[in-house]
């Protein structure tokens, strides 16, 4: 392609059409994105590993398949995987020194499915260590920089994926979301991200952080692209014991449905103290535009929202301390030098292999689950988790979708919140309750405050992804925030 | 709930984490802060509320008791720190 829009500004749907018409090839596209990564990523640090040769092999295979007449909608389109998804024969670090030497012997289901759809993996993206963080600053590989302002964070934990998509280094990437890790970086980087309902996307081969909260999903330019990705990624998987046994859905089918009569719930708890006024103005304007498409607004209460952070910081660390017990320096991953005995081997391998935030969370979880404290912490948190879920249940008797900001502020400065873990935790106030309730949540570009992107959050009922994507798509047809690219990113 | 120096050491031992001695006071301060945040839960009366372990309250699936995985020991041991004769090696346990 020599004229028209730049190749890296095309959506997956547009790339698919261009490939179908023979205007470009997968190999040409793959070389284009690899060249961009090589040129632009040294200043952004969004990739841990670039798999150039493998990508070109996959691209040539996709081109050959297309010549044979095989052509699914994602065939031959490049993408990147968050480095939490196991990729056979490729380093899967999870942003940790613990797994810096780990070459996965198998593929995650998500990796397998996207490859089967013909997508080309460009590489693995940077992330907070073991997905624990909201700024991508806990990565063993150093922070990712926000392409809109390189002195600011991209959000986390899927910061590398959101940055790569925002900087047009990949037209799509995978992420995972335990407390906001897809939605918050999507918001801070000005891209579209969806966390599906718990159980919709297989967790098999996704390095576990908090198993009752973790969920994978796509980060893309548009809602339509997120629907295309989710079509390929989601669905029942017998290898994930909590995978939802539901028929596959075509998330693109209802994208164009009108929004007439749509009831939007606005939780007053999402618009109170702590919300940046500039962000509030953008969110209110975006909701007015959606109202103009035929929707109406209803004020709702989610009275236990303020408890979601305390509950999360028991549930997530408790599950993390159990999951991360597997890293013992014996079977894979980091082992300390010259252990004196078996106990020394465990303690030093873990002490040296994990970073400070991971150690904090393991210790909080260990404490909460230790003898005498289980009822006061873990059980109590699970009881309040029910109250939080029931708040949403009641709300969805009156509304079809809940909207609000994804994050209380725009991207903050690198280093601004690293000194105090609690300040960092509080930045996830609008996203965490969605994971506790297992609901689908989405963030879409809605405008700018202080020149930085603001994301609108959409929360749906269990398995209501199609409705969220429909609303987001209709909004993106009347807005162009998702088409803005960072300054200096040509 | 406040966590002192000795409590951090005990938790680190339970979690099999070796901490540098000079980092312990900072961990004590941070863990105390996190537990203080968590203590907001105590303002809620949860008498009679059933714990919610899982957002969808699914029943775990049961499968046939049949072999579904092949033996891939060699592939799995390629990345192991120390292996001999198909076994993982650790420092001597029995003196």
Coordinates of C-alpha atoms in Angstrom, one line a residue, chain A residues 35-463:
Chain A
X35 CA 10.3 -1.9 12.0
X36 CA 8.2 0.4 14.1
X37 CA 9.0 -1.6 17.3
X38 CA 12.7 -1.4 16.5
X39 CA 12.5 2.3 15.9
X40 CA 10.1 3.5 18.6
X41 CA 10.2 1.0 21.4
X42 CA 13.6 1.8 22.8
X43 CA 12.1 5.0 24.2
X44 CA 8.9 3.3 25.4
X45 CA 10.0 -0.2 26.7
X46 CA 6.7 -1.8 25.9
X47 CA 8.2 -5.1 24.8
X48 CA 10.2 -7.6 26.9
X49 CA 10.8 -9.9 23.9
X50 CA 10.4 -9.3 20.2
X51 CA 9.9 -12.5 18.2
X52 CA 10.8 -11.2 14.7
X53 CA 11.8 -14.4 13.0
X54 CA 8.9 -16.4 14.4
X55 CA 6.6 -13.6 13.4
X56 CA 7.8 -13.6 9.8
X57 CA 7.4 -17.4 9.6
X58 CA 3.9 -17.1 10.9
X59 CA 3.2 -14.2 8.4
X60 CA 4.4 -16.2 5.5
X61 CA 2.3 -19.2 6.6
X62 CA -0.7 -16.9 6.8
X63 CA -0.1 -15.6 3.3
X64 CA 0.2 -19.1 2.0
X65 CA -3.0 -20.1 3.8
X66 CA -4.8 -17.1 2.2
X67 CA -3.6 -18.2 -1.2
X68 CA -5.1 -21.6 -0.6
X69 CA -8.4 -19.9 0.1
X70 CA -8.4 -20.0 3.9
X71 CA -9.2 -16.6 5.3
X72 CA -10.7 -15.9 8.7
X73 CA -11.1 -12.3 9.7
X74 CA -7.9 -12.1 11.7
X75 CA -5.7 -14.2 9.4
X76 CA -2.3 -12.7 9.0
X77 CA -2.8 -9.7 11.3
X78 CA 0.1 -9.0 13.7
X79 CA -0.5 -8.6 17.5
X80 CA 1.4 -8.8 20.8
X81 CA 0.8 -11.0 23.9
X82 CA 1.2 -9.7 27.4
X83 CA 4.2 -11.6 28.9
X84 CA 1.8 -13.4 31.3
X85 CA 0.6 -15.8 28.6
X86 CA 2.7 -18.9 28.2
X87 CA 4.2 -19.2 24.7
X88 CA 5.9 -22.4 23.7
X89 CA 9.6 -22.0 23.0
X90 CA 9.5 -18.2 23.9
X91 CA 10.4 -16.6 27.2
X92 CA 7.4 -16.0 29.4
X93 CA 8.8 -13.7 32.2
X94 CA 5.6 -12.3 33.8
X95 CA 7.7 -9.2 34.3
X96 CA 9.7 -11.0 37.0
X97 CA 13.3 -11.9 37.7
X98 CA 11.8 -15.2 38.9
X99 CA 10.8 -16.2 35.4
X100 CA 13.5 -14.3 33.5
X101 CA 15.0 -17.7 32.3
X102 CA 11.6 -19.4 31.8
X103 CA 11.0 -20.7 28.3
X104 CA 7.4 -22.1 28.4
X105 CA 7.0 -25.7 27.3
X106 CA 3.4 -25.1 26.2
X107 CA 1.0 -22.4 24.8
X108 CA -1.8 -20.8 26.8
X109 CA -5.3 -21.4 25.3
X110 CA -5.5 -17.8 24.4
X111 CA -2.2 -18.0 22.5
X112 CA -3.3 -21.2 20.8
X113 CA -6.7 -19.8 19.7
X114 CA -5.3 -16.5 18.3
X115 CA -2.6 -18.5 16.4
X116 CA -5.3 -20.8 15.1
X117 CA -7.2 -17.7 13.9
X118 CA -4.0 -16.9 11.9
X119 CA -2.8 -14.0 14.0
X120 CA 1.0 -13.3 13.9
X121 CA 2.7 -12.8 17.3
X122 CA 5.2 -9.8 17.2
X123 CA 6.4 -10.4 20.7
X124 CA 5.7 -10.3 24.4
X125 CA 4.8 -7.1 26.2
X126 CA 6.1 -5.6 29.5
X127 CA 4.0 -5.6 32.6
X128 CA 4.0 -5.1 36.3
X129 CA 5.7 -8.1 38.0
X130 CA 3.2 -11.0 38.2
X131 CA 0.5 -8.4 37.2
X132 CA 0.8 -6.7 40.6
X133 CA 0.8 -3.0 40.0
X134 CA -1.1 -0.1 38.5
X135 CA 1.7 1.7 36.8
X136 CA 4.0 -0.9 35.2
X137 CA 6.8 0.3 37.5
X138 CA 7.1 -3.0 39.4
X139 CA 8.5 -4.8 36.2
X140 CA 11.9 -6.4 36.5
X141 CA 12.5 -5.0 33.0
X142 CA 11.9 -1.4 34.0
X143 CA 8.9 0.9 33.6
X144 CA 7.0 1.3 30.4
X145 CA 6.5 4.9 29.4
X146 CA 3.2 6.5 28.4
X147 CA 3.4 7.4 24.7
X148 CA 1.4 10.6 25.4
X149 CA 4.0 11.9 27.8
X150 CA 7.1 9.8 28.4
X151 CA 7.5 11.2 32.0
X152 CA 4.2 9.5 32.9
X153 CA 3.1 5.9 33.5
X154 CA 1.1 3.9 31.0
X155 CA -1.0 2.3 33.8
X156 CA -0.8 -1.3 34.7
X157 CA -0.5 -4.1 34.9
X158 CA -1.0 -4.5 31.2
X159 CA 1.0 -1.3 30.6
X160 CA 3.2 -2.7 27.8
X161 CA 0.2 -3.9 25.8
X162 CA -1.7 -0.6 26.2
X163 CA 1.4 1.4 25.3
X164 CA 2.2 -0.8 22.3
X165 CA -1.3 -0.4 20.9
X166 CA -1.4 3.4 21.7
X167 CA 2.0 3.9 20.0
X168 CA 0.7 1.9 17.0
X169 CA 3.5 -0.7 17.5
X170 CA 0.8 -3.4 17.3
X171 CA -2.8 -3.1 16.2
X172 CA -4.0 -5.3 19.0
X173 CA -2.6 -6.9 22.1
X174 CA -3.8 -9.3 24.9
X175 CA -4.0 -8.2 28.5
X176 CA -5.2 -9.6 31.8
X177 CA -7.3 -7.8 34.4
X178 CA -7.4 -8.8 38.1
X179 CA -8.4 -5.4 39.5
X180 CA -8.3 -3.1 36.5
X181 CA -5.2 -4.2 34.7
X182 CA -6.8 -4.0 31.2
X183 CA -9.1 -1.1 31.7
X184 CA -6.9 1.3 33.6
X185 CA -3.9 1.2 31.2
X186 CA -6.3 1.3 28.3
X187 CA -7.8 4.5 29.8
X188 CA -4.4 6.1 30.6
X189 CA -3.1 5.3 27.1
X190 CA -6.2 6.3 25.1
X191 CA -7.1 2.8 23.7
X192 CA -10.0 0.4 23.9
X193 CA -9.8 -2.5 26.4
X194 CA -12.4 -5.1 27.6
X195 CA -12.2 -7.4 30.6
X196 CA -14.8 -10.1 29.9
X197 CA -17.0 -11.8 32.5
X198 CA -15.0 -14.1 34.8
X199 CA -14.9 -17.5 33.1
X200 CA -15.4 -16.3 29.5
X201 CA -11.7 -16.4 28.4
X202 CA -9.7 -19.4 29.4
X203 CA -7.1 -18.9 32.2
X204 CA -5.1 -22.0 31.0
X205 CA -1.5 -21.0 30.5
X206 CA -2.1 -17.5 32.0
X207 CA 0.3 -17.2 34.9
X208 CA -2.0 -17.1 37.9
X209 CA -2.1 -14.1 40.3
X210 CA -5.6 -14.2 42.0
X211 CA -7.5 -17.1 40.5
X212 CA -11.0 -15.9 41.4
X213 CA -10.4 -12.5 39.8
X214 CA -8.0 -13.0 36.9
X215 CA -9.5 -12.7 33.4
X216 CA -7.8 -12.2 30.0
X217 CA -9.1 -9.8 27.3
X218 CA -8.0 -7.7 24.3
X219 CA -6.7 -4.2 23.9
X220 CA -7.4 -2.6 20.5
X221 CA -8.1 0.7 18.7
X222 CA -11.8 0.1 18.5
X223 CA -14.7 -1.8 20.1
X224 CA -15.3 -3.5 16.8
X225 CA -11.7 -4.8 16.9
X226 CA -12.2 -5.9 20.5
X227 CA -15.3 -7.9 19.3
X228 CA -13.2 -9.6 16.6
X229 CA -10.5 -10.5 19.1
X230 CA -12.9 -11.7 21.7
X231 CA -14.6 -14.0 19.1
X232 CA -11.3 -15.7 18.7
X233 CA -10.1 -15.7 22.3
X234 CA -13.2 -16.6 24.3
X235 CA -15.2 -19.8 24.7
X236 CA -15.3 -22.9 26.9
X237 CA -12.0 -24.6 27.7
X238 CA -12.0 -28.0 29.6
X239 CA -8.4 -27.2 30.8
X240 CA -9.6 -24.3 32.9
X241 CA -11.7 -25.6 35.8
X242 CA -13.6 -22.3 36.1
X243 CA -14.3 -21.8 32.4
X244 CA -17.9 -21.0 31.7
X245 CA -19.8 -23.7 29.9
X246 CA -21.7 -21.5 27.5
X247 CA -22.1 -21.6 23.7
X248 CA -19.7 -19.4 21.7
X249 CA -21.0 -15.9 20.7
X250 CA -20.4 -13.7 17.7
X251 CA -19.6 -10.4 19.4
X252 CA -19.7 -8.6 16.1
X253 CA -23.3 -9.5 15.3
X254 CA -25.0 -6.9 17.4
X255 CA -22.5 -4.1 17.2
X256 CA -24.8 -1.8 15.1
X257 CA -27.9 -2.3 17.2
X258 CA -29.6 1.1 18.1
X259 CA -29.3 2.4 21.7
X260 CA -32.9 3.6 21.8
X261 CA -34.3 3.1 25.3
X262 CA -30.9 2.1 26.8
X263 CA -30.9 2.7 30.6
X264 CA -27.5 3.9 31.8
X265 CA -26.9 3.7 35.5
X266 CA -24.6 6.3 37.0
X267 CA -23.4 5.3 40.5
X268 CA -23.0 8.4 42.6
X269 CA -20.1 6.7 44.4
X270 CA -18.1 6.9 41.1
X271 CA -18.5 10.7 40.9
X272 CA -17.7 11.8 44.4
X273 CA -14.6 13.1 46.1
X274 CA -11.3 11.9 44.7
X275 CA -12.4 12.2 41.1
X276 CA -10.3 14.7 39.2
X277 CA -12.6 17.5 37.9
X278 CA -11.1 17.5 34.4
X279 CA -11.8 13.7 34.1
X280 CA -15.3 14.2 35.5
X281 CA -16.1 16.8 32.7
X282 CA -14.9 14.5 30.0
X283 CA -17.0 11.6 31.4
X284 CA -20.1 13.7 31.7
X285 CA -19.7 15.0 28.1
X286 CA -19.3 11.4 26.8
X287 CA -22.4 10.2 28.6
X288 CA -24.4 13.1 27.2
X289 CA -23.3 12.0 23.7
X290 CA -24.5 8.5 24.4
X291 CA -27.8 9.9 25.8
X292 CA -28.2 11.7 22.5
X293 CA -28.2 8.3 20.8
X294 CA -31.4 7.4 22.5
X295 CA -30.3 6.3 26.0
X296 CA -31.4 7.7 29.3
X297 CA -29.6 8.2 32.6
X298 CA -30.7 6.8 36.0
X299 CA -28.8 7.5 39.2
X300 CA -28.0 4.4 41.1
X301 CA -26.3 3.4 44.4
X302 CA -23.4 1.0 44.8
X303 CA -23.1 1.6 48.6
X304 CA -20.3 -0.8 49.3
X305 CA -17.9 0.5 46.6
X306 CA -15.6 2.0 49.3
X307 CA -15.1 -1.5 50.7
X308 CA -13.9 -2.9 47.4
X309 CA -10.3 -1.9 48.0
X310 CA -10.0 -3.4 51.5
X311 CA -11.7 -6.6 50.3
X312 CA -9.5 -6.8 47.3
X313 CA -6.4 -6.4 49.3
X314 CA -7.3 -9.5 51.3
X315 CA -8.7 -11.7 48.5
X316 CA -6.0 -10.9 45.9
X317 CA -3.0 -11.3 48.2
X318 CA -4.4 -14.4 49.8
X319 CA -4.9 -16.1 46.4
X320 CA -1.5 -14.7 45.3
X321 CA 0.3 -16.1 48.3
X322 CA -1.1 -19.6 47.5
X323 CA -0.5 -19.4 43.7
X324 CA 3.0 -18.1 44.0
X325 CA 4.0 -20.8 46.4
X326 CA 4.8 -22.8 43.3
X327 CA 7.9 -20.8 42.7
X328 CA 10.4 -22.7 44.8
X329 CA 13.6 -22.7 42.9
X330 CA 13.4 -26.4 42.2
X331 CA 11.4 -27.1 39.0
X332 CA 11.8 -24.0 36.9
X333 CA 12.5 -20.3 37.3
X334 CA 15.2 -18.6 39.4
X335 CA 17.4 -20.5 41.8
X336 CA 19.8 -18.7 44.2
X337 CA 23.5 -19.5 44.1
X338 CA 25.0 -22.1 46.4
X339 CA 22.1 -22.9 48.7
X340 CA 23.2 -24.1 52.1
X341 CA 20.2 -26.4 52.5
X342 CA 16.7 -27.0 51.2
X343 CA 15.2 -24.3 53.3
X344 CA 17.8 -21.8 52.3
X345 CA 17.1 -22.7 48.7
X346 CA 13.4 -21.9 49.0
X347 CA 13.9 -18.7 51.0
X348 CA 16.7 -17.1 49.0
X349 CA 15.4 -18.2 45.6
X350 CA 12.0 -16.5 46.5
X351 CA 13.6 -13.6 48.3
X352 CA 16.0 -12.8 45.5
X353 CA 13.6 -13.7 42.6
X354 CA 10.6 -11.6 43.6
X355 CA 10.5 -7.8 43.7
X356 CA 9.2 -5.7 46.7
X357 CA 5.5 -5.4 45.6
X358 CA 5.2 -9.1 45.1
X359 CA 6.8 -9.8 48.4
X360 CA 4.4 -7.4 50.1
X361 CA 1.4 -9.1 48.6
X362 CA 2.6 -12.6 49.4
X363 CA 3.2 -11.5 53.0
X364 CA -0.2 -9.9 53.4
X365 CA -1.8 -13.0 52.0
X366 CA 0.2 -15.3 54.1
X367 CA -0.8 -13.3 57.2
X368 CA -4.5 -13.2 56.3
X369 CA -4.5 -17.0 55.8
X370 CA -2.4 -17.9 58.8
X371 CA -3.7 -19.7 61.9
X372 CA -6.1 -17.6 63.9
X373 CA -6.7 -14.9 61.2
X374 CA -8.6 -16.7 58.5
X375 CA -12.1 -15.7 59.8
X376 CA -11.1 -12.1 60.5
X377 CA -9.6 -11.5 57.1
X378 CA -10.3 -14.0 54.3
X379 CA -13.8 -15.1 55.4
X380 CA -14.8 -11.5 56.3
X381 CA -13.6 -10.3 52.9
X382 CA -15.6 -13.0 51.1
X383 CA -18.7 -12.0 53.0
X384 CA -18.3 -8.4 52.0
X385 CA -17.5 -9.6 48.4
X386 CA -21.1 -10.9 48.4
X387 CA -22.5 -7.5 49.4
X388 CA -20.5 -5.8 46.6
X389 CA -21.8 -8.3 44.1
X390 CA -25.4 -7.9 45.4
X391 CA -25.2 -4.1 45.0
X392 CA -24.5 -4.7 41.3
X393 CA -27.3 -7.3 41.1
X394 CA -29.8 -4.8 42.4
X395 CA -28.6 -2.1 40.1
X396 CA -29.0 -4.3 37.1
X397 CA -32.7 -4.7 37.9
X398 CA -33.1 -1.1 36.9
X399 CA -30.4 -0.4 34.3
X400 CA -28.8 -2.1 31.3
X401 CA -25.3 -0.7 31.7
X402 CA -23.3 1.2 34.3
X403 CA -21.0 4.0 33.3
X404 CA -18.4 6.1 35.0
X405 CA -14.7 7.0 34.9
X406 CA -12.2 4.1 34.5
X407 CA -9.6 5.9 36.6
X408 CA -9.9 8.9 39.0
X409 CA -7.1 10.8 37.2
X410 CA -5.2 10.9 34.0
X411 CA -1.8 9.2 33.8
X412 CA 0.4 10.2 36.8
X413 CA 4.1 10.8 36.8
X414 CA 6.7 8.0 36.9
X415 CA 7.8 7.6 40.5
X416 CA 4.9 9.7 41.9
X417 CA 3.2 6.8 43.7
X418 CA 6.0 4.2 44.1
X419 CA 6.9 5.4 47.6
X420 CA 3.5 4.5 49.1
X421 CA 1.7 1.3 48.0
X422 CA -1.6 2.4 49.4
X423 CA -1.8 5.6 47.3
X424 CA -1.2 3.3 44.3
X425 CA -3.9 0.9 45.4
X426 CA -6.5 3.7 45.7
X427 CA -6.1 4.5 42.0
X428 CA -8.0 1.3 41.2
X429 CA -11.2 2.4 43.1
X430 CA -13.5 2.3 40.0
X431 CA -12.3 -1.0 38.5
X432 CA -11.7 -3.4 41.4
X433 CA -15.4 -4.0 42.4
X434 CA -16.1 -5.2 38.8
X435 CA -13.6 -8.1 39.3
X436 CA -14.9 -8.9 42.7
X437 CA -18.4 -9.3 41.2
X438 CA -17.0 -11.1 38.1
X439 CA -18.7 -8.7 35.7
X440 CA -17.5 -7.6 32.3
X441 CA -16.0 -4.1 32.2
X442 CA -14.6 -2.0 29.4
X443 CA -12.7 1.2 28.9
X444 CA -13.0 3.4 25.8
X445 CA -11.3 6.7 24.8
X446 CA -13.7 9.5 25.7
X447 CA -11.6 12.7 25.5
X448 CA -8.6 14.4 27.1
X449 CA -7.9 16.3 30.3
X450 CA -4.6 18.2 30.6
X451 CA -3.7 16.8 27.1
X452 CA -3.9 13.2 28.4
X453 CA -6.4 10.5 27.5
X454 CA -9.5 9.8 29.6
X455 CA -11.3 6.5 29.5
X456 CA -15.0 5.9 29.9
X457 CA -15.8 2.7 31.8
X458 CA -18.8 0.6 30.8
X459 CA -19.9 -2.2 33.2
X460 CA -22.3 -4.9 32.1
X461 CA -24.2 -7.8 33.5
X462 CA -22.6 -11.3 33.6
X463 CA -22.0 -12.4 30.0

